[in-house]
XYZ file of C-alpha atoms in Angstrom:
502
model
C 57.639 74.504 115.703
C 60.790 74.882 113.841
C 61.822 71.483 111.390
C 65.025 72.231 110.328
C 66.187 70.621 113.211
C 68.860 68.375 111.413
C 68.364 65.077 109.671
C 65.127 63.612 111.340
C 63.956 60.722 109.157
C 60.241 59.696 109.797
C 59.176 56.772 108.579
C 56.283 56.016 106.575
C 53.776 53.557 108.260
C 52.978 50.189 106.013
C 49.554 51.490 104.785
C 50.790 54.886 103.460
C 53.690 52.854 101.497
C 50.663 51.303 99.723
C 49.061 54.163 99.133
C 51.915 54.892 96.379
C 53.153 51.724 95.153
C 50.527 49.344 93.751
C 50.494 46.315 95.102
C 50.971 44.212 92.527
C 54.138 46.320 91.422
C 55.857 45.776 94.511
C 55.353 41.716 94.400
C 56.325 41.596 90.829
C 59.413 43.111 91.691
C 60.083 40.624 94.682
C 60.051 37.928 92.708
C 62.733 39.258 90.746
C 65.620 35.966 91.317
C 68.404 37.657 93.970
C 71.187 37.236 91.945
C 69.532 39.162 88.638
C 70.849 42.418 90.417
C 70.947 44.210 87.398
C 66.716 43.894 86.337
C 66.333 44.719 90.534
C 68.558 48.070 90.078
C 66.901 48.939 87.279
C 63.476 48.501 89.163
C 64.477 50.452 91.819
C 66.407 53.323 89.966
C 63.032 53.833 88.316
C 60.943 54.026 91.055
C 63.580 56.528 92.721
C 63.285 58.872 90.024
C 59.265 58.687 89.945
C 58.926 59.221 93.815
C 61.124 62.032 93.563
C 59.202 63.414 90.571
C 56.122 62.807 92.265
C 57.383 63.893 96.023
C 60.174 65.849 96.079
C 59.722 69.954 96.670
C 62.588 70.263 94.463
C 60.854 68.474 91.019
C 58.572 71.460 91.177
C 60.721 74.600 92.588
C 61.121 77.265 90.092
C 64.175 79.432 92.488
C 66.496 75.740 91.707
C 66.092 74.738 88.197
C 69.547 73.083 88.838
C 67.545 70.366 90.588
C 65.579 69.385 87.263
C 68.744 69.174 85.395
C 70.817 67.097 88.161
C 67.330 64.733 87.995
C 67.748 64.423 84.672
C 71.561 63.774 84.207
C 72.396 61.322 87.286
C 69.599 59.689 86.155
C 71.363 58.989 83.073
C 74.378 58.356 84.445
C 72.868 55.480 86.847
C 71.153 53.569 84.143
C 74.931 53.636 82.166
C 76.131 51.926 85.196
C 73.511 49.059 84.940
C 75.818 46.717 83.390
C 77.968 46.659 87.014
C 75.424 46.199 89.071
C 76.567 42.501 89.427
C 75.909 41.831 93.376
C 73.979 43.427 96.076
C 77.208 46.155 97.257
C 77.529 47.165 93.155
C 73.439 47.381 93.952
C 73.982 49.550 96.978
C 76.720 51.523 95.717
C 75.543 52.555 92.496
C 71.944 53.541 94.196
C 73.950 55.558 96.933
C 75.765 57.360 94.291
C 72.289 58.499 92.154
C 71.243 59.879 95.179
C 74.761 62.017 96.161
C 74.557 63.484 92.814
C 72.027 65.807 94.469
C 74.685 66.536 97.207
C 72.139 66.696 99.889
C 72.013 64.916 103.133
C 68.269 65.274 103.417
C 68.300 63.259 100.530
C 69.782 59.841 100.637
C 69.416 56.346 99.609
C 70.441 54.001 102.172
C 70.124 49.736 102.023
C 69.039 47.870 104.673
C 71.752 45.004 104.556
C 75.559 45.665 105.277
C 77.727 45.600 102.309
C 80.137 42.692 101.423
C 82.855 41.404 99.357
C 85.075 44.330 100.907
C 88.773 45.011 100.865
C 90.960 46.809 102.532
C 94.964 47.744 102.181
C 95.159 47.757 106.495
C 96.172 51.764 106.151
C 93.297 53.908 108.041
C 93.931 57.976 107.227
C 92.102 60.687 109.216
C 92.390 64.545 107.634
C 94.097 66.828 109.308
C 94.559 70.412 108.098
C 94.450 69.705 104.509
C 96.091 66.474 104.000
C 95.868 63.021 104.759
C 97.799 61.540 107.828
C 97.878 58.060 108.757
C 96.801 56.861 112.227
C 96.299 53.412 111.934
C 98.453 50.821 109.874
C 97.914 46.897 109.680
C 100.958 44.827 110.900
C 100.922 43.065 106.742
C 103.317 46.311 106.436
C 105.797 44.369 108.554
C 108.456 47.645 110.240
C 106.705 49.993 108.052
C 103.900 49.889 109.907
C 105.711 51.264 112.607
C 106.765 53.683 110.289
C 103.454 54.935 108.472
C 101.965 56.458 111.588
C 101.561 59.921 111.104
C 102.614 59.877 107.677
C 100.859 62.165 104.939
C 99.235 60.226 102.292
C 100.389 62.231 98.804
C 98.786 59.834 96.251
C 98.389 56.405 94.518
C 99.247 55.474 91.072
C 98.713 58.297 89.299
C 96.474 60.580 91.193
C 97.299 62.998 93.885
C 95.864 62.175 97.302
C 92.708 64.627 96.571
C 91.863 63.010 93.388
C 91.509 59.420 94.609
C 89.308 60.405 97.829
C 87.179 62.797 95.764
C 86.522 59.487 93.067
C 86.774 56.686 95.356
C 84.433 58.099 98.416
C 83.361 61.100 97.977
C 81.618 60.083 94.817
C 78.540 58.440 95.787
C 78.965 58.704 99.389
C 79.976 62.653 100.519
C 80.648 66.273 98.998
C 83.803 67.723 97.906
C 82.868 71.230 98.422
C 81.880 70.352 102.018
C 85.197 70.241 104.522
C 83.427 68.337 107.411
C 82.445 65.414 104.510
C 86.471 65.219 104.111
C 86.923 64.228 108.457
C 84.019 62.334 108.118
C 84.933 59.866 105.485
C 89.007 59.968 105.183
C 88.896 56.375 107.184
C 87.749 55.054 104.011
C 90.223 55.905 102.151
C 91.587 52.570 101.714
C 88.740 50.325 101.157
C 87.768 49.038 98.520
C 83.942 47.899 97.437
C 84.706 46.964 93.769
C 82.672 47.720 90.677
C 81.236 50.369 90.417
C 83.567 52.664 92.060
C 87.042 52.908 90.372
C 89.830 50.193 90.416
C 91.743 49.887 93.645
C 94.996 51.397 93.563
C 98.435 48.957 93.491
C 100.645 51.239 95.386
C 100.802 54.731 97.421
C 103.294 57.535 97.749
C 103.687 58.790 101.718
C 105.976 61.298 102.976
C 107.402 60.668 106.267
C 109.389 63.568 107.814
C 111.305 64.395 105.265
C 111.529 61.713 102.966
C 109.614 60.225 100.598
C 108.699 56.720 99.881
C 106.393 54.407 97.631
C 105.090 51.250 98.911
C 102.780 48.503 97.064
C 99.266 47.904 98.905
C 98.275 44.902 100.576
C 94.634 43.996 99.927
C 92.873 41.704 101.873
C 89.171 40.756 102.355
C 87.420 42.210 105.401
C 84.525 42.484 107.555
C 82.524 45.596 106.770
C 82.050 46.110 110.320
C 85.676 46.152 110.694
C 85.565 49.343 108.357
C 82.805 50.983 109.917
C 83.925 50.629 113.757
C 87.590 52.508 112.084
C 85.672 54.852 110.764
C 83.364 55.778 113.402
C 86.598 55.504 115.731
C 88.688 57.601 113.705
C 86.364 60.120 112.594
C 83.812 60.644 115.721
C 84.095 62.058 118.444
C 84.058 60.822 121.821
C 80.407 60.563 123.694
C 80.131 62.966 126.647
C 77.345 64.053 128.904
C 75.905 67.409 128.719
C 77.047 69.512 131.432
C 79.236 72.570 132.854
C 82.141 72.632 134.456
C 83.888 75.688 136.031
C 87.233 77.011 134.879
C 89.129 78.214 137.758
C 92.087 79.066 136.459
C 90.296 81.098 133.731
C 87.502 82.548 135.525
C 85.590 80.768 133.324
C 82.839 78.028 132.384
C 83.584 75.243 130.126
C 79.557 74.049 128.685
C 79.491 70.598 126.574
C 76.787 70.784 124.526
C 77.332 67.130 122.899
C 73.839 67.144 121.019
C 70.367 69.020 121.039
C 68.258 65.976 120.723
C 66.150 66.095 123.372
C 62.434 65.749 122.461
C 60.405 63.832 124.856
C 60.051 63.328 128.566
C 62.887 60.655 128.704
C 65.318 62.106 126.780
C 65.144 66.227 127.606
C 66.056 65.471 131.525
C 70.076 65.749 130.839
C 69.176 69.101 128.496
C 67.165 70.470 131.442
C 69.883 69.209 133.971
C 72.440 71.233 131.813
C 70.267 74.728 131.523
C 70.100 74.687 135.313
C 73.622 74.393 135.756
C 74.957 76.926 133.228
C 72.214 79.032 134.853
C 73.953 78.752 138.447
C 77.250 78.760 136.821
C 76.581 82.647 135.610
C 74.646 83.712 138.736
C 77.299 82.354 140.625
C 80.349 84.055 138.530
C 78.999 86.764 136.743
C 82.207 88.389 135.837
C 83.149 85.722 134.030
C 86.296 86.201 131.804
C 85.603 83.189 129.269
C 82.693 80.478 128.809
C 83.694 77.868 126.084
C 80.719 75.751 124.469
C 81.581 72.658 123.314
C 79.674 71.494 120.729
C 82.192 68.815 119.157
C 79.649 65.669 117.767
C 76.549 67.979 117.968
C 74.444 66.543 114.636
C 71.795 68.937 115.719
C 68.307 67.949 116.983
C 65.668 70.844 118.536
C 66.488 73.998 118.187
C 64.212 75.094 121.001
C 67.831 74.475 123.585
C 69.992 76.369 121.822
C 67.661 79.116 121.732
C 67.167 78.963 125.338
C 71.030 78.712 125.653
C 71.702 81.846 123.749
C 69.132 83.664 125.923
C 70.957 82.843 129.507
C 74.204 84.108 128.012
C 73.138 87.392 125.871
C 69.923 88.459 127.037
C 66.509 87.504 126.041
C 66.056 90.476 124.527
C 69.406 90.414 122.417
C 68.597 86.890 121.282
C 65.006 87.099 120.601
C 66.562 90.166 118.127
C 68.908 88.420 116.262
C 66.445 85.229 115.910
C 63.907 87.769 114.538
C 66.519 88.968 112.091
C 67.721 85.997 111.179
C 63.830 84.715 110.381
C 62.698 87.768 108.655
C 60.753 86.801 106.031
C 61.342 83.337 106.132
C 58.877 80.794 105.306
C 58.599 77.459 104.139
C 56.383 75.681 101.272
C 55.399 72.352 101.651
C 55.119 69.794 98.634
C 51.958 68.832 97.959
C 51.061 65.353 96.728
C 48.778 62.324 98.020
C 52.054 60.794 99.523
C 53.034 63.642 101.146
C 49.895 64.594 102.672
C 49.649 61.603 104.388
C 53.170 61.635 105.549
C 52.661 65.137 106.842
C 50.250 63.544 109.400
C 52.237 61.021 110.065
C 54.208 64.123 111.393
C 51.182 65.228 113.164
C 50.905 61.560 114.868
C 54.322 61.514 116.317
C 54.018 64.973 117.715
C 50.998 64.165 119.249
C 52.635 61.793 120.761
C 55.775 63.656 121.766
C 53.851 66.335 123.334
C 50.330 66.123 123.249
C 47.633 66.624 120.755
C 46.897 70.013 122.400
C 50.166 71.133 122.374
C 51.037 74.316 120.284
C 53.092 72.300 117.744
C 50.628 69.527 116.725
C 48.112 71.921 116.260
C 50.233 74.211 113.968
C 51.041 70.416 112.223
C 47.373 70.112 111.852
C 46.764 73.040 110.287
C 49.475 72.465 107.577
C 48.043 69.064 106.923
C 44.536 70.863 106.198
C 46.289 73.834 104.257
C 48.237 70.875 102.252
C 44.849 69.122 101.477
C 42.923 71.804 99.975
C 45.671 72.543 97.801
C 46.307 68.816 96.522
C 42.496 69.480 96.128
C 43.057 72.754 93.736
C 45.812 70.641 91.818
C 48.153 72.915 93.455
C 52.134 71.384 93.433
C 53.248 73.802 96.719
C 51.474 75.230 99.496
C 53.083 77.741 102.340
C 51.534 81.373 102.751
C 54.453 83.587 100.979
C 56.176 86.132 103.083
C 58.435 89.015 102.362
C 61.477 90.803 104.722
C 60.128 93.453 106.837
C 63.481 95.478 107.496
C 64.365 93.864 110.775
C 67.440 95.166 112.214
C 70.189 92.859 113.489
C 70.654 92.887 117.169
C 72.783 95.467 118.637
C 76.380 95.326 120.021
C 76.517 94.496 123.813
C 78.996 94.165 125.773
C 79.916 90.655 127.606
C 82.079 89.953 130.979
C 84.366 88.101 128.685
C 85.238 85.878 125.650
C 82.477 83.951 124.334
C 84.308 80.576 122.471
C 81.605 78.277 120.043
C 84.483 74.685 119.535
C 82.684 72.705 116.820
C 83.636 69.737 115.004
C 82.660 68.609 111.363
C 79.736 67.187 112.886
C 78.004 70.306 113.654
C 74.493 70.063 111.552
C 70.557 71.279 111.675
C 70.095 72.615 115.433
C 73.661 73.013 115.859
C 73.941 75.280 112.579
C 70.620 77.280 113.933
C 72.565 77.796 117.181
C 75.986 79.193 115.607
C 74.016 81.036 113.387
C 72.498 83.355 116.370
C 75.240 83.113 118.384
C 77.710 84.162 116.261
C 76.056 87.239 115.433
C 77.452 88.562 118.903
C 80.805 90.203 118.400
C 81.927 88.946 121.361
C 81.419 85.167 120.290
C 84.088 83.589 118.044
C 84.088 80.222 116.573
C 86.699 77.607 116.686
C 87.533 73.865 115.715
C 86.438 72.304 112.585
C 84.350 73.668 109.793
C 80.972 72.681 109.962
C 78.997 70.381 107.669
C 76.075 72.115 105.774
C 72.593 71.914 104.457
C 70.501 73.355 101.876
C 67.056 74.748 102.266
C 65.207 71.702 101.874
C 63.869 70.212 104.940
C 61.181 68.004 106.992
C 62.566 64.537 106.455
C 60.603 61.547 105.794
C 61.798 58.084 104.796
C 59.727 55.629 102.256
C 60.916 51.509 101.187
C 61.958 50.469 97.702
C 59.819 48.175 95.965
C 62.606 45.533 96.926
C 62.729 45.964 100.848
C 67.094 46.626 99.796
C 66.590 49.702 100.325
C 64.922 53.402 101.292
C 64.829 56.980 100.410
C 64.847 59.455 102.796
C 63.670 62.679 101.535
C 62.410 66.522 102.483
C 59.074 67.367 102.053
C 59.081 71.134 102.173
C 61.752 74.194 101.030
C 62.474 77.203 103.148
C 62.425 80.720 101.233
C 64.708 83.616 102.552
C 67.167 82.320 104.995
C 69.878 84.012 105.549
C 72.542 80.922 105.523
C 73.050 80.246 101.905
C 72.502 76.710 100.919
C 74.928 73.898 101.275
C 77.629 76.580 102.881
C 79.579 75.591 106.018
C 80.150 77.820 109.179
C 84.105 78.477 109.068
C 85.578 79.300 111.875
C 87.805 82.282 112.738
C 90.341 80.059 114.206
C 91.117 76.542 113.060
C 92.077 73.812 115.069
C 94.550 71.358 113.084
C 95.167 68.777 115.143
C 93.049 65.437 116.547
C 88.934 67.522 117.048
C 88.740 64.442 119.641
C 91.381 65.001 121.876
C 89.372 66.641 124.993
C 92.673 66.980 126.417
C 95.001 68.403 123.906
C 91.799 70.618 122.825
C 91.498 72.219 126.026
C 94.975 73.489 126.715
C 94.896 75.214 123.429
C 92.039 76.870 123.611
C 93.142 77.956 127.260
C 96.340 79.271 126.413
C 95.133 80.743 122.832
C 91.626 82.678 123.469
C 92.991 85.534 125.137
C 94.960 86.543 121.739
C 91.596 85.516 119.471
């Protein structure tokens, strides 16, 4: 069984969250008075830090002393911001930002109420190769807002376009060094959630054509679902159905691969659906000249499809190769502690339940529970058998019927990342689309409550040693796609009339 899978959260059953938190703690701080937000940030700053301490693979790994030392100083910087913390979004933000400072999305800090007293200047930006472009403008701009579609964004007050998003949303809510955080969040460019993120700008600078032009911003109060459905509309894409479609006019097969999360019964039928059609599609044309798969809003999910994938298009032997190449040596080492343990079976339970207690998966998730155990029982702080590389080769060049295009969007994560990783070993397969978002080597997400019930942590429980992906490094493609990722339409008959030159 393979975890890094993507960001699965599991979360922690209501007898294992009192197995860490006393109970007596946890009802002292809910009697804290709801609008002393400041004494209830404190309380639950303090019991981030300890869990992670006390939890987190990281607090103990020797290869990442980095880890320590970002602990250490975010944790610092959080309790300077105490003093904001006014209302429940300064609450929410300022937790969400301790958490970025680790810039990991296995692990976050997430509330459990929407955030309010939100503004927004009615201008909603997507990125586009590099810059800023507007696609959506409120009618409060009167003409202009006629006029601001598609116009680049080049700054407001004084900082340049780059500077505002990296201190305004990227701060405690995405990473600058990761591209695909950039698509993902430029909707929220203009929105303003107050203290403590910095003061709203008063006015923008746009270029349109070839002009320039300055215009004041109109604030008004807003819904936070109204910035979340222009985000997710702006920035996702589209839902489609796996499935294959054939490519006459290219002598080809065009595969969307919208997601790998297929894990039980209910849910793997489409996956299983899809596999039997590519699988026709190939007997049926097997001098194919191109096969595109689509893998725009792929987060990830089980590996195990994109594995079998790979092996209908380049041979089981070719792509049983370059997964043994890619794995050589690998191993992970789980962090022990009483909480973890216990979450660890709560893995077990929800396998088990997935796929039977006899299947080959729980059982291996048994055995790590056990191996865990005795070592919280030696006082031990990680447990995984350590493995060294064995000199595997990479699989060899073969030749393909034709081009072999991987389209992904920003969204591309866990599974997804697995898959590009194998397949783009074959020097017949070449990536397109978006850069891909990125993890690190932590993995095997759970997800615990704050004393308050406000909020959760969702964290990794074990580290993986030896991969061959660096950590928190995105999968750039050899050819970029620079306009709208979500445009099926204007997607497809660039790829068509491009690949033959790629």
């Amino acid at each position: 069984m393979r975890f890094r899978t993507g960001i699965v959260v599991h979360r922690l059953a209501t007898a294992a969250y009192a197995f860490l938190f006393a109970a007596g703690a946890a009802a002292q701080t809910a009697q804290i008075a709801d609008t002393a937000w400041d004494e209830l940030y404190r309380s639950d700053l303090d019991s981030l830090r300890a869990f992670i301490v006390a939890n987190h693979p990281g607090a103990v790994d020797a290869q990442n002393p980095d880890f320590v030392r970002t602990l250490a100083d975010s944790y610092d910087e959080a309790l300077r911001a105490t003093s904001e913390v006014t209302n429940y979004t300064s609450y929410a933000i300022a937790l969400a930002r301790f958490g970025n400072r680790f810039q990991d999305r296995q692990l976050q800090v997430e509330v459990t109420r929407p955030l309010d007293d939100i503004r927004h200047a009615g201008l909603f930006p997507v990125y586009r190769d590099g810059g800023f472009v507007i696609a959506g403008a409120d009618t409060r701009y009167g003409p202009l807002s006629t006029a601001l579609l598609g116009a680049e964004v080049l700054g407001c007050d004084s900082l340049d376009v780059r500077q505002l998003f990296t201190r305004r949303v990227l701060s405690w809510r995405g990473r600058p060094a990761i591209e695909s955080d950039w698509y993902v969040s430029a909707p929220l460019l203009f929105a303003d959630y107050g203290r403590p993120t910095p003061p709203a700008p008063a006015s923008c600078r746009f270029a349109i054509s070839d002009r320039r032009i300055e215009i004041p911003l109109i604030w008004k109060a807003v819904a936070p679902d109204v910035v979340n459905h222009e985000q997710l509309a702006l920035a996702s894409v589209v839902a489609r159905s796996p499935g294959v479609e054939r490519l006459d006019s290219a002598n080809g097969i065009w595969v969307n691969i919208p997601t790998f999360a297929a894990d039980t019964h209910q849910t793997d039928a489409p996956m299983h659906a899809l596999l039997d059609s590519l699988r026709a599609a190939l007997e049926a044309n097997p001098k194919w000249r191109l096969v595109v798969l689509d893998l725009r809003g792929n987060e990830g999910g089980e590996s195990k499809w994109g594995e079998e994938i790979a092996q209908m298009l380049l041979g089981k032997r070719w792509a049983q190769q370059a997964l043994s190449w890619l794995n050589d040596g690998v191993y992970s080492e789980w962090r022990v502690s009483p909480f973890n343990v216990r979450a660890a079976w709560g893995m077990v339970t929800e396998i088990e339940r997935r796929h039977s207690a006899e299947s080959a998966d729980a059982k291996r998730m048994r055995s790590i529970v056990d191996s865990m155990f005795a070592a919280l029982e030696r006082g031990d702080s990680l447990y995984g058998p350590k493995q060294r590389r064995r000199g595997v080769k990479p699989p060899p060049s073969t030749k393909l019927p034709g081009r072999l295009v991987l389209l992904t969007s920003a969204s591309c994560d866990g599974a997804c990342l697995d898959f590009l990783d194998q397949v783009r070993l074959h020097p017949a397969a070449i990536h397109v689309g978006q850069a891909t978002s990125a993890d690190t080597e932590y993995a095997a997400n759970w997800e615990m409550q704050l004393p308050s019930g406000l909020a959760s942590i969702s964290f990794p429980l074990n580290v993986y040693r030896n991969r061959r992906r660096a950590s928190n490094v995105s999968l750039i493609p050899k050819v970029a796609y620079r306009g709208n990722i979500a445009d099926s339409e204007a997607v497809r008959g660039w790829l068509l009339r491009n690949y033959s030159s790629w």
